[in-house]
mmCIF file of N, CA and C in Angstrom:
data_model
loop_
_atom_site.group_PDB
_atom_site.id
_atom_site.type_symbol
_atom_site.label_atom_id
_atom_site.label_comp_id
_atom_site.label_asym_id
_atom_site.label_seq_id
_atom_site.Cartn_x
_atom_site.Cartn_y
_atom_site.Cartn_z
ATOM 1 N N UNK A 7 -8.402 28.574 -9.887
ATOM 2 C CA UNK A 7 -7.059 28.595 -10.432
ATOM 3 C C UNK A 7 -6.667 27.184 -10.880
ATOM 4 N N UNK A 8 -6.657 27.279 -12.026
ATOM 5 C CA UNK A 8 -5.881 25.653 -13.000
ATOM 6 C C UNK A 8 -4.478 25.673 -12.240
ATOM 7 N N UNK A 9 -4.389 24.223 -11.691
ATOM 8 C CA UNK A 9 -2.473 23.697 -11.498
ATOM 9 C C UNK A 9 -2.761 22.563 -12.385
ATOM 10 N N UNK A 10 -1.526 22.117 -12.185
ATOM 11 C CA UNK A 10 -1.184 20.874 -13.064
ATOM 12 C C UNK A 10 -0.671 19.579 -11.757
ATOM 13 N N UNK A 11 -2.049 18.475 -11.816
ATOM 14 C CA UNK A 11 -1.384 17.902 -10.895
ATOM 15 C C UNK A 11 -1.041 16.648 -11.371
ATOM 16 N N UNK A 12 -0.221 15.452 -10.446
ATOM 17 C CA UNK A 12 0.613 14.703 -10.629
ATOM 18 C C UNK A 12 -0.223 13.774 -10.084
ATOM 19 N N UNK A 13 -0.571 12.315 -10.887
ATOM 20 C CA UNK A 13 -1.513 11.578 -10.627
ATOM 21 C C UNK A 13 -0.859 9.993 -10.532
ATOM 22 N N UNK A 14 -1.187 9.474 -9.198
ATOM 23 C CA UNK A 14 0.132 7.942 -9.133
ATOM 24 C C UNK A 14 -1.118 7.050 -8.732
ATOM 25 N N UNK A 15 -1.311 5.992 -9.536
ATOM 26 C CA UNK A 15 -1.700 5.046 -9.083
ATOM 27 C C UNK A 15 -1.363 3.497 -8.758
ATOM 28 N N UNK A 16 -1.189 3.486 -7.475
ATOM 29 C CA UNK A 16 -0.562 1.552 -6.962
ATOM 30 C C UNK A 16 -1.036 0.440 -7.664
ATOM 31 N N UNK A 17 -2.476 0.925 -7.542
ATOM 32 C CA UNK A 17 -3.041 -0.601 -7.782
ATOM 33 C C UNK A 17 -3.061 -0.678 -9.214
ATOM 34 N N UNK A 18 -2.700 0.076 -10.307
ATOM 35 C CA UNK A 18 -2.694 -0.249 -11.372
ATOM 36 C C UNK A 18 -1.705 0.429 -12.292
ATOM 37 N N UNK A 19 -0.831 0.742 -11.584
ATOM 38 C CA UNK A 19 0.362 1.523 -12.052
ATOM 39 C C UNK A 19 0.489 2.548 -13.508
ATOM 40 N N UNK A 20 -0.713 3.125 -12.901
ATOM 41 C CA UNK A 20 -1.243 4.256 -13.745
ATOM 42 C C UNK A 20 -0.242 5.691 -13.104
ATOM 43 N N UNK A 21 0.092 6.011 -14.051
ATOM 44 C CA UNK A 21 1.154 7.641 -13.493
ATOM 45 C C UNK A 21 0.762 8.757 -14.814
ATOM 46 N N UNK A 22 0.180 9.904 -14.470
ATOM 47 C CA UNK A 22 -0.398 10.846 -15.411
ATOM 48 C C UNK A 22 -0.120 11.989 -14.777
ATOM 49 N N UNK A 23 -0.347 13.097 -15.414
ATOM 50 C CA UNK A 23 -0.686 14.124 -14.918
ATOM 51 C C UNK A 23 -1.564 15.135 -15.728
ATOM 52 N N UNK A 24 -2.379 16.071 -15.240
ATOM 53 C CA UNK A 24 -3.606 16.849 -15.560
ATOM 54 C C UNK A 24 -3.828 18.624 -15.147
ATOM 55 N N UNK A 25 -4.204 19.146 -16.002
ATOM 56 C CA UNK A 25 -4.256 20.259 -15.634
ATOM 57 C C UNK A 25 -5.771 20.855 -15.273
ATOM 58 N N UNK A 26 -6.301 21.032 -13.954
ATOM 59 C CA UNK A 26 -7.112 21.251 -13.862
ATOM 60 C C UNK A 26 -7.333 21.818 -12.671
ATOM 61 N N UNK A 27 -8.409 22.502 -12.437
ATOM 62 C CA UNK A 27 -8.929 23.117 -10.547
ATOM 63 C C UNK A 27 -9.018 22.294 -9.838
ATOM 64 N N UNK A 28 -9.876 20.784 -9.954
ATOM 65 C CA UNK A 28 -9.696 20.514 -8.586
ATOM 66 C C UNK A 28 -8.948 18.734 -8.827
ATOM 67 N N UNK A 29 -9.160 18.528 -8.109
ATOM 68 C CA UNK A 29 -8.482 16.656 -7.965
ATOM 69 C C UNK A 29 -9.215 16.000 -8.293
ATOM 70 N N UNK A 30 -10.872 16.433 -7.735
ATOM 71 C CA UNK A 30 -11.697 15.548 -8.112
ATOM 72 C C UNK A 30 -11.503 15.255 -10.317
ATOM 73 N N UNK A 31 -11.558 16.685 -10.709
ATOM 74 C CA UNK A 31 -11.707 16.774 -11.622
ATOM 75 C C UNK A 31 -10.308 16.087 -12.686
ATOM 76 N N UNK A 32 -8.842 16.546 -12.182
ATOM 77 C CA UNK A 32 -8.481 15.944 -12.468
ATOM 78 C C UNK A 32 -8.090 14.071 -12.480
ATOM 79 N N UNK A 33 -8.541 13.743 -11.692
ATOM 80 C CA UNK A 33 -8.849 12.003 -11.730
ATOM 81 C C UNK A 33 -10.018 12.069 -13.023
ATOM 82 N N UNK A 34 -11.256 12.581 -13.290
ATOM 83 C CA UNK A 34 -11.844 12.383 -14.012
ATOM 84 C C UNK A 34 -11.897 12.401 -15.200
ATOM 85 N N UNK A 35 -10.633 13.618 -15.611
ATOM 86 C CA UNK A 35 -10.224 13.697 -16.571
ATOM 87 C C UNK A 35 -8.777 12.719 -17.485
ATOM 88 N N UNK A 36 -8.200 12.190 -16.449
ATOM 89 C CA UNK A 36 -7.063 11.344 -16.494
ATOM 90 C C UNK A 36 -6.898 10.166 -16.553
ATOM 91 N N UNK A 37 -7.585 9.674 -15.095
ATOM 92 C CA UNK A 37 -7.302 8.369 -14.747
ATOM 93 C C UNK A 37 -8.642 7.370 -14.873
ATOM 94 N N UNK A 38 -8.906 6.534 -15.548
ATOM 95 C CA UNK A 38 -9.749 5.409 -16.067
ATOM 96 C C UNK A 38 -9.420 4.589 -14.760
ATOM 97 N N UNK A 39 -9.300 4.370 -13.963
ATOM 98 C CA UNK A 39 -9.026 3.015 -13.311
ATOM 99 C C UNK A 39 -10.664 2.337 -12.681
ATOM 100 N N UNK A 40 -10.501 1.809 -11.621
ATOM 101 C CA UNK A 40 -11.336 1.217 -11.238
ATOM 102 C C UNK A 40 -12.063 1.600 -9.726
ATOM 103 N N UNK A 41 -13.346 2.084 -9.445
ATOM 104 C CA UNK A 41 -13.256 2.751 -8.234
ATOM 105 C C UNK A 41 -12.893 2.703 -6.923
ATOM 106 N N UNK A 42 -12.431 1.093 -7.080
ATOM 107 C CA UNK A 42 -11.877 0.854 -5.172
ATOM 108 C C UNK A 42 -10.233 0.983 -5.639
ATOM 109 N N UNK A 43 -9.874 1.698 -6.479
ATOM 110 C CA UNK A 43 -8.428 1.511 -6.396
ATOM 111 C C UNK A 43 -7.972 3.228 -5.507
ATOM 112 N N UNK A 44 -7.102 3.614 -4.829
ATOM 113 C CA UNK A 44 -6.735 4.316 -4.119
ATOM 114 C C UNK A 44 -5.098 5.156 -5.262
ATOM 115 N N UNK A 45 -5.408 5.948 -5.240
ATOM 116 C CA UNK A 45 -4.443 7.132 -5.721
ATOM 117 C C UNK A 45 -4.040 8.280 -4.904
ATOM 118 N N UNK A 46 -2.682 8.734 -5.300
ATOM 119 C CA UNK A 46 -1.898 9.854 -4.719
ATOM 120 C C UNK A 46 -2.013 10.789 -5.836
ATOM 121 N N UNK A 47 -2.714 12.518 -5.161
ATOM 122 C CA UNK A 47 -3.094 12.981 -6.308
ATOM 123 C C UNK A 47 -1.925 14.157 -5.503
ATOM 124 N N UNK A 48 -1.192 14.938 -6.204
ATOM 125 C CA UNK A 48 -0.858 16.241 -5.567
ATOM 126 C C UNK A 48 -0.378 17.487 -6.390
ATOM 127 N N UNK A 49 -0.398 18.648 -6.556
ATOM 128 C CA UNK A 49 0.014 19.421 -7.087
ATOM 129 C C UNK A 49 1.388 19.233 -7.890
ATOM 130 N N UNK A 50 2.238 19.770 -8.650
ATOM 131 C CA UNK A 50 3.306 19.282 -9.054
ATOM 132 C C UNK A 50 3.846 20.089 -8.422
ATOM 133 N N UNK A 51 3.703 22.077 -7.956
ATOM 134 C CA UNK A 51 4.397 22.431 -7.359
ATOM 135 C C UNK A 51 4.197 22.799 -5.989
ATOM 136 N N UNK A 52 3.427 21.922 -5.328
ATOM 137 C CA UNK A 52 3.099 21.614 -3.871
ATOM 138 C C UNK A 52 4.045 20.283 -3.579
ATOM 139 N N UNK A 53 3.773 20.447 -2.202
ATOM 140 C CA UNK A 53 4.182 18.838 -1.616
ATOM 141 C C UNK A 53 3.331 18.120 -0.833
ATOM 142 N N UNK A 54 2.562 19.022 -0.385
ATOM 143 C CA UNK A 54 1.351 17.813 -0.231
ATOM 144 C C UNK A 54 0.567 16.896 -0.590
ATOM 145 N N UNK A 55 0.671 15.825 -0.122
ATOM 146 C CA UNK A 55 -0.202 14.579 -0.782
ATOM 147 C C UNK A 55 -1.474 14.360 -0.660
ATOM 148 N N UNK A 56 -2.162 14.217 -1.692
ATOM 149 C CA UNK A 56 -3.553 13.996 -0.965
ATOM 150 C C UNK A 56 -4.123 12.430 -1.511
ATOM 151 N N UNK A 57 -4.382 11.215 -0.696
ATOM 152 C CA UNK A 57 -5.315 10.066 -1.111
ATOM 153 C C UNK A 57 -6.535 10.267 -1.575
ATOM 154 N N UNK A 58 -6.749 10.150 -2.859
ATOM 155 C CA UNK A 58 -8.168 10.106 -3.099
ATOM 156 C C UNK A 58 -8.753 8.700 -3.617
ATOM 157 N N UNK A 59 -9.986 8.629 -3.966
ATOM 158 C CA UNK A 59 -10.585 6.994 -4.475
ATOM 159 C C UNK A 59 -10.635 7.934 -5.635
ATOM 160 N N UNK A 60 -10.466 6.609 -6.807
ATOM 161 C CA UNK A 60 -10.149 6.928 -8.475
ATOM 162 C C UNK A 60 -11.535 7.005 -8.705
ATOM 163 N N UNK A 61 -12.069 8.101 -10.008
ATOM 164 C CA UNK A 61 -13.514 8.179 -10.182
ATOM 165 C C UNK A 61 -13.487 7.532 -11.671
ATOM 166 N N UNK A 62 -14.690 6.880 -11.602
ATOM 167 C CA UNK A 62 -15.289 6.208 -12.996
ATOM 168 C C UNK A 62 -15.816 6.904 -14.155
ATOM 169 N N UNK A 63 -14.842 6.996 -15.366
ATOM 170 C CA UNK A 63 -14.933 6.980 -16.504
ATOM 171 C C UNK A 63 -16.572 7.856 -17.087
ATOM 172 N N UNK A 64 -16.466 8.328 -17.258
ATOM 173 C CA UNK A 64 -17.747 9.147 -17.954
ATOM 174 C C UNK A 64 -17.961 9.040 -19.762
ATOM 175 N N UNK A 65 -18.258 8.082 -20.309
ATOM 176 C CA UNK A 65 -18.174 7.783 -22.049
ATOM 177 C C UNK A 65 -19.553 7.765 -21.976
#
């Protein structure tokens, strides 16, 4: 099941959001950052938060 989640990043004040199945996937699809940077990934209509490490760019 596709949600649309809400993607925050601290260390580089990256804020997106993505529609996709999982978190992993949406970071991969979204967020470019750098891999030791730490992100808050969560559903838009959940409230749970989940920390994940940002994944590297696939070009």
């Amino acid at each position: 099941m596709r949600e649309i989640w809400q993607i925050d990043c601290r260390a580089c004040s990256f804020r997106g959001r993505a529609e996709t199945e999982s978190v992993a996937e949406a970071l991969a699809d979204v967020h470019r950052g750098p891999t030791d940077h730490h992100v808050h990934v969560y559903p838009t209509a959940g409230v749970r938060v989940t920390a994940e490490r940002c994944r590297p760019a696939d070009d």
